[in-house]
């Protein structure tokens, strides 16, 4: 089974802190994604990556950056956390689209 | 740019009743379409997908969805729901030539006894 692992299930950070969310997949997938999930808004794409060191902005990239130095790892960085970044963050990966995308369990981030 | 609209944010139904969750998409090119399900306190799981071929696709637990190109829709249906189908359902679209996967706002299906 494909496994997408996010480093933390719950995280509490202070306003202004730099926050790192880590995601690792074990199936050599080319594509990796970061979404945030908010009630009533569904999943909104923050950034995605289709290869090592390659990234593209999604629909809501402001206030975030990403890093993909190795194929299996895709990191989401909140440069200076703000309370409006309190959310559930979901990482996903995919290889062949015949199989769809596989999701991690999510990280619930609270910024206080 | 591609987009997805799920027309109902909440759908309450009684057990054993039929249900339809509506999804419309927008794209100027050919697409792949997906339905994902999120059970309470769990991650998203792929429920079913349309890639090509037959426009009617089915899942192992009795859901089906039909791709309608002229209406740009991919509605999800089940003829008889169970309490255990209570979950949030997300429709998603990906253009066949790209890597971006776009989701709708989600539909909360609540099955009551």
Short mmCIF file of C-alpha atoms in Angstrom, two decimals:
data_model
loop_
_atom_site.label_atom_id
_atom_site.label_comp_id
_atom_site.label_asym_id
_atom_site.label_seq_id
_atom_site.Cartn_x
_atom_site.Cartn_y
_atom_site.Cartn_z
CA UNK A 1 0.00 0.00 0.00
CA UNK A 2 1.06 3.53 -0.72
CA UNK A 3 1.90 5.44 2.39
CA UNK A 4 1.89 9.22 2.71
CA UNK A 5 3.10 10.29 6.12
CA UNK A 6 2.78 13.74 7.61
CA UNK A 7 5.13 14.42 10.47
CA UNK A 8 2.56 15.76 12.96
CA UNK A 9 -1.16 15.23 13.51
CA UNK A 10 -1.54 18.30 15.71
CA UNK A 11 0.60 21.40 15.94
CA UNK A 12 0.24 24.63 17.92
CA UNK A 13 2.43 27.59 16.97
CA UNK A 14 2.65 31.23 17.86
CA UNK A 15 1.99 34.13 15.51
CA UNK A 16 5.12 35.09 13.65
CA UNK A 17 6.86 31.75 14.01
CA UNK A 18 8.34 29.98 11.01
CA UNK A 19 6.56 26.64 10.67
CA UNK A 20 7.62 23.53 8.77
CA UNK A 21 5.16 20.81 7.79
CA UNK A 22 6.78 17.66 6.46
CA UNK A 23 5.37 15.03 4.15
CA UNK A 24 7.01 11.80 3.02
CA UNK A 25 5.74 9.23 0.52
CA UNK A 26 7.19 5.78 0.02
CA UNK A 27 6.15 4.95 -3.56
CA UNK A 28 8.51 6.99 -5.74
CA UNK A 29 5.68 9.27 -6.86
CA UNK A 30 6.49 12.18 -9.18
CA UNK A 31 3.70 14.48 -8.07
CA UNK A 32 3.17 15.84 -4.59
CA UNK A 33 0.63 18.36 -3.32
CA UNK A 34 -0.18 20.52 -0.33
CA UNK A 35 -3.79 21.50 0.38
CA UNK A 36 -5.52 23.22 3.20
CA UNK A 37 -8.98 22.08 4.22
CA UNK A 38 -11.44 24.51 5.80
CA UNK A 39 -15.15 23.93 6.49
CA UNK A 40 -17.30 25.01 3.58
CA UNK A 41 -14.29 25.70 1.37
CA UNK A 42 -13.22 22.16 0.58
CA UNK A 43 -9.60 21.51 -0.28
CA UNK A 44 -7.66 24.43 -1.69
CA UNK A 45 -4.38 23.82 -3.45
CA UNK A 46 -1.43 25.70 -1.97
CA UNK A 47 1.50 24.35 -3.98
CA UNK A 48 2.35 21.27 -5.96
CA UNK A 49 5.50 19.69 -7.30
CA UNK A 50 5.88 17.44 -10.33
CA UNK A 51 9.57 16.62 -9.85
CA UNK A 52 12.49 17.21 -7.51
CA UNK A 53 13.17 20.94 -7.14
CA UNK A 54 10.19 21.73 -9.39
CA UNK A 55 7.18 23.49 -7.93
CA UNK A 56 4.15 25.42 -9.02
CA UNK A 57 1.85 27.74 -7.17
CA UNK A 58 -1.64 26.55 -6.52
CA UNK A 59 -4.67 28.69 -5.85
CA UNK A 60 -3.64 30.14 -2.47
CA UNK A 61 0.17 30.31 -2.27
CA UNK A 62 0.43 33.61 -0.37
CA UNK A 63 2.20 33.23 2.94
CA UNK A 64 3.57 29.79 2.08
CA UNK A 65 6.59 28.31 0.38
CA UNK A 66 7.63 24.74 -0.36
CA UNK A 67 10.76 22.68 -0.71
CA UNK A 68 11.36 19.44 -2.55
CA UNK A 69 15.01 18.46 -2.32
CA UNK A 70 14.33 14.72 -2.51
CA UNK A 71 11.67 12.89 -4.47
CA UNK A 72 10.02 11.36 -1.41
CA UNK A 73 9.79 14.51 0.71
CA UNK A 74 7.73 17.66 0.20
CA UNK A 75 7.83 20.35 2.85
CA UNK A 76 5.41 23.21 3.38
CA UNK A 77 6.80 26.31 5.06
CA UNK A 78 4.82 29.06 6.69
CA UNK A 79 7.28 31.94 6.64
CA UNK A 80 5.58 33.88 9.44
CA UNK A 81 2.57 32.10 10.83
CA UNK A 82 -0.65 34.06 11.21
CA UNK A 83 -3.95 33.18 12.86
CA UNK A 84 -5.70 32.94 9.48
CA UNK A 85 -3.41 30.02 8.65
CA UNK A 86 -5.06 27.93 11.35
CA UNK A 87 -6.36 25.00 9.34
CA UNK A 88 -6.09 21.32 8.46
CA UNK A 89 -3.20 20.75 6.05
CA UNK A 90 -3.26 17.73 3.76
CA UNK A 91 -0.40 16.31 1.74
CA UNK A 92 -0.96 14.03 -1.26
CA UNK A 93 1.10 12.23 -3.86
CA UNK A 94 0.42 10.58 -7.20
CA UNK A 95 2.25 8.74 -9.93
CA UNK A 96 -0.03 7.40 -12.59
CA UNK A 97 -3.37 9.15 -12.61
CA UNK A 98 -5.08 5.82 -13.23
CA UNK A 99 -4.59 5.32 -9.49
CA UNK A 100 -5.60 8.80 -8.36
CA UNK A 101 -3.84 10.67 -5.56
CA UNK A 102 -3.03 9.29 -2.11
CA UNK A 103 -3.47 11.44 0.97
CA UNK A 104 -1.80 11.65 4.33
CA UNK A 105 -3.79 11.85 7.56
CA UNK A 106 -3.45 15.60 7.80
CA UNK A 107 -1.88 18.07 10.21
CA UNK A 108 -4.20 20.25 12.22
CA UNK A 109 -2.31 23.48 12.75
CA UNK A 110 -3.44 26.06 15.26
CA UNK A 111 -1.75 29.46 15.26
CA UNK A 112 -2.26 31.42 18.47
CA UNK B 1 -8.38 27.22 -15.52
CA UNK B 2 -10.17 24.18 -14.20
CA UNK B 3 -12.71 24.42 -11.40
CA UNK B 4 -15.23 22.26 -9.58
CA UNK B 5 -18.57 23.15 -8.01
CA UNK B 6 -20.42 20.87 -5.66
CA UNK B 7 -23.96 22.08 -5.64
CA UNK B 8 -25.02 20.88 -2.20
CA UNK B 9 -23.03 21.50 0.97
CA UNK B 10 -25.22 19.21 3.10
CA UNK B 11 -27.41 16.28 2.12
CA UNK B 12 -29.42 14.60 4.89
CA UNK B 13 -31.20 11.36 3.96
CA UNK B 14 -32.80 8.40 5.70
CA UNK B 15 -31.25 4.97 5.67
CA UNK B 16 -32.07 2.90 2.57
CA UNK B 17 -33.12 5.98 0.59
CA UNK B 18 -31.43 6.84 -2.70
CA UNK B 19 -29.02 9.75 -2.86
CA UNK B 20 -27.38 11.95 -5.48
CA UNK B 21 -24.46 14.27 -4.79
CA UNK B 22 -24.01 16.78 -7.57
CA UNK B 23 -20.74 17.90 -9.11
CA UNK B 24 -20.11 20.23 -12.04
CA UNK B 25 -16.71 21.08 -13.45
CA UNK B 26 -15.27 23.67 -15.77
CA UNK B 27 -12.40 23.05 -18.15
CA UNK B 28 -11.59 23.85 -21.76
CA UNK B 29 -9.73 20.59 -22.32
CA UNK B 30 -10.24 16.91 -21.59
CA UNK B 31 -10.26 15.91 -17.93
CA UNK B 32 -10.04 13.11 -15.43
CA UNK B 33 -12.68 13.15 -12.69
CA UNK B 34 -12.61 11.73 -9.19
CA UNK B 35 -14.78 11.33 -6.13
CA UNK B 36 -13.07 11.11 -2.75
CA UNK B 37 -14.64 10.28 0.61
CA UNK B 38 -13.57 11.43 4.06
CA UNK B 39 -15.05 9.52 7.00
CA UNK B 40 -15.07 11.30 10.38
CA UNK B 41 -11.54 11.82 11.72
CA UNK B 42 -9.97 10.01 8.79
CA UNK B 43 -7.99 10.96 5.69
CA UNK B 44 -9.33 11.21 2.15
CA UNK B 45 -9.80 8.00 0.22
CA UNK B 46 -10.41 7.59 -3.49
CA UNK B 47 -13.98 6.37 -4.06
CA UNK B 48 -14.09 6.19 -7.85
CA UNK B 49 -12.66 7.78 -10.96
CA UNK B 50 -13.40 8.49 -14.59
CA UNK B 51 -10.38 8.40 -16.88
CA UNK B 52 -11.79 7.35 -20.25
CA UNK B 53 -14.11 4.81 -21.83
CA UNK B 54 -17.46 4.02 -20.25
CA UNK B 55 -19.07 7.12 -18.80
CA UNK B 56 -20.58 5.15 -15.90
CA UNK B 57 -18.09 4.16 -13.20
CA UNK B 58 -18.74 2.22 -10.03
CA UNK B 59 -17.16 1.77 -6.61
CA UNK B 60 -16.92 -1.42 -4.61
CA UNK B 61 -19.43 -0.19 -2.00
CA UNK B 62 -22.35 0.52 -4.35
CA UNK B 63 -21.73 4.12 -5.41
CA UNK B 64 -21.70 5.07 -9.07
CA UNK B 65 -21.02 8.24 -11.02
CA UNK B 66 -21.74 9.22 -14.58
CA UNK B 67 -19.56 11.50 -16.68
CA UNK B 68 -21.71 13.80 -18.77
CA UNK B 69 -19.51 15.81 -21.09
CA UNK B 70 -22.27 17.97 -22.54
CA UNK B 71 -23.42 19.04 -19.08
CA UNK B 72 -19.89 19.01 -17.62
CA UNK B 73 -21.15 17.00 -14.69
CA UNK B 74 -20.01 14.00 -12.67
CA UNK B 75 -22.81 13.31 -10.19
CA UNK B 76 -22.43 10.60 -7.55
CA UNK B 77 -25.36 8.28 -6.83
CA UNK B 78 -26.27 5.37 -4.61
CA UNK B 79 -29.64 3.62 -4.80
CA UNK B 80 -29.80 2.73 -1.08
CA UNK B 81 -27.58 4.33 1.55
CA UNK B 82 -26.41 2.97 4.91
CA UNK B 83 -25.61 4.72 8.16
CA UNK B 84 -21.96 3.93 7.46
CA UNK B 85 -22.04 6.09 4.31
CA UNK B 86 -22.15 9.18 6.51
CA UNK B 87 -19.08 11.15 5.45
CA UNK B 88 -17.91 14.15 3.48
CA UNK B 89 -17.60 13.62 -0.25
CA UNK B 90 -15.32 15.61 -2.52
CA UNK B 91 -15.38 15.85 -6.29
CA UNK B 92 -12.07 16.59 -8.05
CA UNK B 93 -10.89 17.32 -11.58
CA UNK B 94 -7.54 17.09 -13.32
CA UNK B 95 -6.83 18.12 -16.89
CA UNK B 96 -5.35 15.16 -18.75
CA UNK B 97 -2.32 17.19 -19.83
CA UNK B 98 -1.43 18.73 -16.47
CA UNK B 99 -0.59 17.87 -12.86
CA UNK B 100 -2.94 20.19 -10.94
CA UNK B 101 -5.72 18.39 -9.03
CA UNK B 102 -8.59 20.72 -8.09
CA UNK B 103 -11.26 19.90 -5.53
CA UNK B 104 -14.78 21.10 -4.90
CA UNK B 105 -16.12 22.47 -1.63
CA UNK B 106 -17.35 19.12 -0.40
CA UNK B 107 -20.78 17.65 0.40
CA UNK B 108 -21.59 16.36 3.86
CA UNK B 109 -23.80 13.30 3.52
CA UNK B 110 -25.62 12.41 6.72
CA UNK B 111 -27.60 9.18 6.78
CA UNK B 112 -30.20 9.06 9.54
CA UNK B 113 -31.91 5.93 10.93
#
